mmCIF file of C-alpha atoms in Angstrom:
data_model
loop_
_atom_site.group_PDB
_atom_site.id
_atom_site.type_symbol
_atom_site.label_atom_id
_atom_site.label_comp_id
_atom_site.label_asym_id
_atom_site.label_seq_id
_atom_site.Cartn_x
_atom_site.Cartn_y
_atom_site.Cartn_z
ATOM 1 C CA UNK A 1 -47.130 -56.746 17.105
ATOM 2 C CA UNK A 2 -45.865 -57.478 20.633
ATOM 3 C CA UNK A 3 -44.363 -54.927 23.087
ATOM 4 C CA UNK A 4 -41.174 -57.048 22.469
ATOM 5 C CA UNK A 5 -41.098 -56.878 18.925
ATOM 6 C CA UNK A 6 -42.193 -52.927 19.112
ATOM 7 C CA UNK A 7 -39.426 -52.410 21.614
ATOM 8 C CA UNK A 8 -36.865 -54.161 18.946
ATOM 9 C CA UNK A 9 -38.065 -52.227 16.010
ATOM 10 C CA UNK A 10 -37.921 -48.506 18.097
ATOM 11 C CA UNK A 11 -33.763 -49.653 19.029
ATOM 12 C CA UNK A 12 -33.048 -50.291 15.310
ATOM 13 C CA UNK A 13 -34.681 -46.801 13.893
ATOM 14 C CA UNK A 14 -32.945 -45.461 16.704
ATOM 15 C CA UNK A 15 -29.477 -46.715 16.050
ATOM 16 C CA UNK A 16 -30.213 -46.287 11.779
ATOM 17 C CA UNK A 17 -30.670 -42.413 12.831
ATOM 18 C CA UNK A 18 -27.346 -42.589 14.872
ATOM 19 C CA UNK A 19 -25.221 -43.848 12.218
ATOM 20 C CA UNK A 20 -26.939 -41.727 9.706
ATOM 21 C CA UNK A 21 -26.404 -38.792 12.204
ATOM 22 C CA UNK A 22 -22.700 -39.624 12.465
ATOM 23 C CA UNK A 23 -21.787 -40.359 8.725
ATOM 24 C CA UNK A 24 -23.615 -36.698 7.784
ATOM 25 C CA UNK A 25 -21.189 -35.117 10.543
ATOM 26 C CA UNK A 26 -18.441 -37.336 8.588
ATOM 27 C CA UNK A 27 -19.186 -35.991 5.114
ATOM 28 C CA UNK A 28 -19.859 -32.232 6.299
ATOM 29 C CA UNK A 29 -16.473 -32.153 8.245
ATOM 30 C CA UNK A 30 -14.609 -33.735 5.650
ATOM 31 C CA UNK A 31 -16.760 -31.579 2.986
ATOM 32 C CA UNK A 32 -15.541 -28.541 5.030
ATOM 33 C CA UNK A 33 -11.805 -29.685 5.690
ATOM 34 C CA UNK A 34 -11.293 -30.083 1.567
ATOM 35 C CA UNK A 35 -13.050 -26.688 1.138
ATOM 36 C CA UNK A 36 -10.565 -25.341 3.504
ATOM 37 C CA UNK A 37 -7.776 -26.736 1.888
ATOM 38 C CA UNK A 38 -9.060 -25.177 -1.604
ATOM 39 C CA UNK A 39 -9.553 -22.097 -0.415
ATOM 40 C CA UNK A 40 -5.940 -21.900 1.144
ATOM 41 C CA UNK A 41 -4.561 -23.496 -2.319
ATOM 42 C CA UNK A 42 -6.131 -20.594 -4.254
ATOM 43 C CA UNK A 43 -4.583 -18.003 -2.267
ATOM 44 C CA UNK A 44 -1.290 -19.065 -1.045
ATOM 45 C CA UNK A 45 0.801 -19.131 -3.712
ATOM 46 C CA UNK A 46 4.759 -18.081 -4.826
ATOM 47 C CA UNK A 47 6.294 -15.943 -7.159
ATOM 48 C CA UNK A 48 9.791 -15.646 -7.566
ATOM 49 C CA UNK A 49 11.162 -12.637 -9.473
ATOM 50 C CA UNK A 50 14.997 -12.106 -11.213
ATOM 51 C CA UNK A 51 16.700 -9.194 -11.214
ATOM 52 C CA UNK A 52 20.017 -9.196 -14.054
ATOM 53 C CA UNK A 53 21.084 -5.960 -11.392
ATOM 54 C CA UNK A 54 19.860 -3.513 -8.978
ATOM 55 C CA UNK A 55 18.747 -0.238 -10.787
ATOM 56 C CA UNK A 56 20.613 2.267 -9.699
ATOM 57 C CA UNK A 57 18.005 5.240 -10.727
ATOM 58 C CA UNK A 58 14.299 5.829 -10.353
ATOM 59 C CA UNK A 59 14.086 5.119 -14.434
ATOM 60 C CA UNK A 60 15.811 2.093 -14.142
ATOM 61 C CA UNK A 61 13.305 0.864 -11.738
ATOM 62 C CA UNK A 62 10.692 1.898 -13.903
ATOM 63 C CA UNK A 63 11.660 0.443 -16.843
ATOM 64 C CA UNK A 64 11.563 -3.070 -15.269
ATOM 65 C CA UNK A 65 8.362 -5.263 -16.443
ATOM 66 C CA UNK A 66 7.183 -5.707 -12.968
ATOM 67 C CA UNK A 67 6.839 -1.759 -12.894
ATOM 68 C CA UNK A 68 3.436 -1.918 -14.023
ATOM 69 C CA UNK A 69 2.371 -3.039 -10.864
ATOM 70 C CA UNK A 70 -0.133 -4.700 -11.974
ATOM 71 C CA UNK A 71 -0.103 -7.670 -9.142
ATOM 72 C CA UNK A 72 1.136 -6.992 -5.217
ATOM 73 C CA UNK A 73 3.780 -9.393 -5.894
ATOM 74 C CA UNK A 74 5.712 -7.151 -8.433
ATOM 75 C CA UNK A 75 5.311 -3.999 -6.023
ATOM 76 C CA UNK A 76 6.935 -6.201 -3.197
ATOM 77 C CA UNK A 77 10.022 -7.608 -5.443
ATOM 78 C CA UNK A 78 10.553 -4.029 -6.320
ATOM 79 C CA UNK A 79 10.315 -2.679 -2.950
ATOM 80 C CA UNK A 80 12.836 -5.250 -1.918
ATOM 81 C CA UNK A 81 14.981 -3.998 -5.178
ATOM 82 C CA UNK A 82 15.150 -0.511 -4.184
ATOM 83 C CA UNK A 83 16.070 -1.036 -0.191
ATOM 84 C CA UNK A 84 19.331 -2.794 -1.458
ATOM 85 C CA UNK A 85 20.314 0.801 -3.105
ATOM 86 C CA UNK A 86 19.766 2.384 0.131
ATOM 87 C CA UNK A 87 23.776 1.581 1.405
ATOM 88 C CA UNK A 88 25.125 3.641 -2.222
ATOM 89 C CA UNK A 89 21.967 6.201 -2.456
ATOM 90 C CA UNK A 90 19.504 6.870 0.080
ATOM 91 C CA UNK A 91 17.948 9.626 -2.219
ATOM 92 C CA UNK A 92 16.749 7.739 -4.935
ATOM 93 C CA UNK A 93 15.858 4.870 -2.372
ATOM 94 C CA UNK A 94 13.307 7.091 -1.058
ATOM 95 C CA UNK A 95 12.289 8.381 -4.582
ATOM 96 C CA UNK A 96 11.626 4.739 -5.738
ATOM 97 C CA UNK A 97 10.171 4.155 -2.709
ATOM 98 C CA UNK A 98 7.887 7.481 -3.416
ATOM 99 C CA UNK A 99 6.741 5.895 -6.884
ATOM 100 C CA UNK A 100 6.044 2.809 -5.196
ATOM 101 C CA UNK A 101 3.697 4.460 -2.848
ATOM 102 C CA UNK A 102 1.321 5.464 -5.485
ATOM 103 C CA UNK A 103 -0.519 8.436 -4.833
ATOM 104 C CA UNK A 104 1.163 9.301 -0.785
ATOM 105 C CA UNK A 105 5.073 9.973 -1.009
ATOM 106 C CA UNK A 106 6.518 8.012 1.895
ATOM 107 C CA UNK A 107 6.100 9.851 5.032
ATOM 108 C CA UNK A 108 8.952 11.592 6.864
ATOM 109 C CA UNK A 109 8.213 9.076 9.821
ATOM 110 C CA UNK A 110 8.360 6.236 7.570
ATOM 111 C CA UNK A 111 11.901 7.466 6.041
ATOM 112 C CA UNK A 112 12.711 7.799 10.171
ATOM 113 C CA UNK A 113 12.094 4.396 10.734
ATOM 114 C CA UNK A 114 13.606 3.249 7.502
ATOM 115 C CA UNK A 115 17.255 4.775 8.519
ATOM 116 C CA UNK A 116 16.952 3.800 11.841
ATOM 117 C CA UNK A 117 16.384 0.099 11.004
ATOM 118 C CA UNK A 118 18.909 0.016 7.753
ATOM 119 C CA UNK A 119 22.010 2.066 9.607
ATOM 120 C CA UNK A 120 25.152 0.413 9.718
ATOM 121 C CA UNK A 121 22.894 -2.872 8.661
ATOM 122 C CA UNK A 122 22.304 -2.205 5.226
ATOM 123 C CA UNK A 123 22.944 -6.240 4.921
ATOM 124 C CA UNK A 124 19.453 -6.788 5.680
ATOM 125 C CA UNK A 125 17.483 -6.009 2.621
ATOM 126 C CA UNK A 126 20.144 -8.105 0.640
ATOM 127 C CA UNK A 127 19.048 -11.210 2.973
ATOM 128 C CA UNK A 128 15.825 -11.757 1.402
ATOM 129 C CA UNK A 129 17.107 -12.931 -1.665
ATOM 130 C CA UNK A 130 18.530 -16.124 -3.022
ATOM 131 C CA UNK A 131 22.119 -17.178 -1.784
ATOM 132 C CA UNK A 132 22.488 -14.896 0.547
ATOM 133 C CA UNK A 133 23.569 -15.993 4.399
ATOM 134 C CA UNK A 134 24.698 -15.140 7.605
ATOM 135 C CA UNK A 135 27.986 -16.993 6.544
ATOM 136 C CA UNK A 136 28.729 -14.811 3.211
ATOM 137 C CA UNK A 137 27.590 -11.595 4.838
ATOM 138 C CA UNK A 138 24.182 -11.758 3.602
ATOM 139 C CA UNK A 139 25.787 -11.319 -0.076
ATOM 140 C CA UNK A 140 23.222 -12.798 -2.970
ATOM 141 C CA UNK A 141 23.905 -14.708 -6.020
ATOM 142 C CA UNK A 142 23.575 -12.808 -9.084
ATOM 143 C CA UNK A 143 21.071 -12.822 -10.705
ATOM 144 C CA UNK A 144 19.023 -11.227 -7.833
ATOM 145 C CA UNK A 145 16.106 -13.686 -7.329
ATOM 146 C CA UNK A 146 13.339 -13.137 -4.634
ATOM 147 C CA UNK A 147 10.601 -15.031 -3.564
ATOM 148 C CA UNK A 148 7.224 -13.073 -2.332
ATOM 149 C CA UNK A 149 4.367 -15.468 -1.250
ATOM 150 C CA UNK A 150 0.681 -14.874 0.106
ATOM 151 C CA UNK A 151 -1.160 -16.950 2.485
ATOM 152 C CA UNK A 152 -4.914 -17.942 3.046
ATOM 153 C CA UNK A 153 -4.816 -14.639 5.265
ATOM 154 C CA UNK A 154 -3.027 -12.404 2.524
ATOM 155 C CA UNK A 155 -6.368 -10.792 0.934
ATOM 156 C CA UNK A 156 -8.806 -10.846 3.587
ATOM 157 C CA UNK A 157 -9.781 -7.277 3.119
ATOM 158 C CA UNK A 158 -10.895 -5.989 -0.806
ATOM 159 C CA UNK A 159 -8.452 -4.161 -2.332
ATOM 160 C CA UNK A 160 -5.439 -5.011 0.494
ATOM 161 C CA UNK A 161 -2.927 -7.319 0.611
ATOM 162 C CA UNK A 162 -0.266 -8.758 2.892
ATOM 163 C CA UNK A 163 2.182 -10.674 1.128
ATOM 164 C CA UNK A 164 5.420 -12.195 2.590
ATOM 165 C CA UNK A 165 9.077 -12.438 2.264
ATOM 166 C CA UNK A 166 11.893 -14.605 3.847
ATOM 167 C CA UNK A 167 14.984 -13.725 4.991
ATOM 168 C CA UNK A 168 17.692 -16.242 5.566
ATOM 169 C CA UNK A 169 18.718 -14.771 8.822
ATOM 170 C CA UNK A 170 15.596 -14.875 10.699
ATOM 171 C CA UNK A 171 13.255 -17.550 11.835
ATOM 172 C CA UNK A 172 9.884 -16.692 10.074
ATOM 173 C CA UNK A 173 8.443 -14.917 6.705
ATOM 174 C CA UNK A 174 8.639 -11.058 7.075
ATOM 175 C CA UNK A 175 5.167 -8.951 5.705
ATOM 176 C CA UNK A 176 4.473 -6.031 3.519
ATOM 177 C CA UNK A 177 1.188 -4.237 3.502
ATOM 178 C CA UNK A 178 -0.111 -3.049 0.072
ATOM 179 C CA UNK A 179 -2.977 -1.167 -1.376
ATOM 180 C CA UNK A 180 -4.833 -1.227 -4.347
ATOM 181 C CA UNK A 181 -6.048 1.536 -6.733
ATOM 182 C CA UNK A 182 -8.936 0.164 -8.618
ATOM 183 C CA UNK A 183 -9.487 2.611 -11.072
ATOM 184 C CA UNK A 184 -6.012 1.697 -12.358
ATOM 185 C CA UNK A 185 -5.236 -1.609 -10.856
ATOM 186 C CA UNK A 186 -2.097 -1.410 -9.623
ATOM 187 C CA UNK A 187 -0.661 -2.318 -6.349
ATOM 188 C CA UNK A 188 1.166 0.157 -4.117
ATOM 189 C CA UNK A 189 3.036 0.050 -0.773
ATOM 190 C CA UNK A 190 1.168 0.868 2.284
ATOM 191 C CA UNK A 191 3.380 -0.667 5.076
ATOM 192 C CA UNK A 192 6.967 -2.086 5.018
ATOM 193 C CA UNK A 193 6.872 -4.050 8.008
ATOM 194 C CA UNK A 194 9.693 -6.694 7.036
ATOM 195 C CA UNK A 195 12.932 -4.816 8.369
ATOM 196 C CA UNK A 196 13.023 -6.162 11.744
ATOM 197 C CA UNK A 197 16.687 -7.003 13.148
ATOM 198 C CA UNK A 198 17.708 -10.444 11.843
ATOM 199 C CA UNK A 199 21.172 -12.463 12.592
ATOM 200 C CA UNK A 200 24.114 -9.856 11.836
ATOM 201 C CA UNK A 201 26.506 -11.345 9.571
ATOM 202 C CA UNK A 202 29.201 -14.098 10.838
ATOM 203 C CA UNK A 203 32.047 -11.491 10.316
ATOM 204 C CA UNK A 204 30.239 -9.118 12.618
ATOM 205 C CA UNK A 205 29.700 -11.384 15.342
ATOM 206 C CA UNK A 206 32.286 -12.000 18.151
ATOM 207 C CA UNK A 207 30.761 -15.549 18.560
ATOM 208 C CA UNK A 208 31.165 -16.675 15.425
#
């Protein structure tokens, strides 16, 4: 064989391993962006919950289904549930809250910064759920429905959670942090962290 014919051979193995190279980086990053989009498929999901009324004791609460508290999305919808009784009865807010805590009763700083954030805007648990906007004064449709969803990030951590809800009068989902008993498997609040100010009502604001 001549240098020529050497020198034509040595470019064609060379550009076969290029395009070989290049279709395996194909297939792995394609490979990769559908395992990706699996992954987030499997845990972001929705769950939407109905309420006929808000219980207005601590057995009412428990004698919902989604008391058993057997997923974080039930503990959130009922966490949601009992703010909206805070306006009439901050007492048995608290004590729902307490039985939604699992083992801890909610701490005197997290009662603090529950007052401080619902007081004269006790509109704003109400917001989360279906029907309610700024225009009607954050007032839902009844039925109560609510809407809790996880994303890709929600259960990053064994035996935690951090699910979302939406309220209609801010821009972005709003988080709760739960915790998990394993020895029973229920799901119990660890962190309310979705009570940030949102748009006051229409018949609050000046500018309206």
């Amino acid at each position: 064989m001549g240098l020529f014919d050497s020198l034509i051979n040595q470019t064609a193995n060379s550009l076969k391993r290029t395009v070989k190279s290049k279709a395996t980086q194909a297939l792995n990053g394609a490979a990769n962006k559908a395992g990706n989009q699996i992954a987030a498929a499997v845990t972001s999901k929705k769950e939407t919950f109905t309420f006929t009324a808000i219980p207005q004791t601590l057995e009412e609460l428990k004698a919902l289904k989604e008391a058993e508290l057997k997923t974080p999305y039930q503990t959130v919808a009922l966490t949601m549930l009992a703010l909206c009784l805070y306006e009439k009865d901050q007492k048995t807010t608290f004590e729902m809250l307490d039985f939604l805590n699992g083992p801890d009763e909610v701490s005197s700083y997290t009662k603090q910064f529950i007052m401080a954030r619902l007081t004269d805007k006790t509109y704003l648990p109400f917001s989360f759920f279906a029907g309610a906007t700024v225009k009607n004064g954050y007032t839902p449709t009844v039925p109560y429905e609510i809407t809790v969803s996880s994303n890709s990030y929600s259960f990053d951590e064994e035996n935690w959670a951090t699910l979302h809800v939406t309220s209609s009068g801010a821009d972005s989902p709003r988080s709760i942090k739960l915790r998990k008993k394993p020895s029973t498997g229920e799901w119990f609040v660890n962190d309310i962290q979705c009570l940030a100010d949102i748009r006051v009502p229409d018949s609050q604001n000046p500018w309206a």
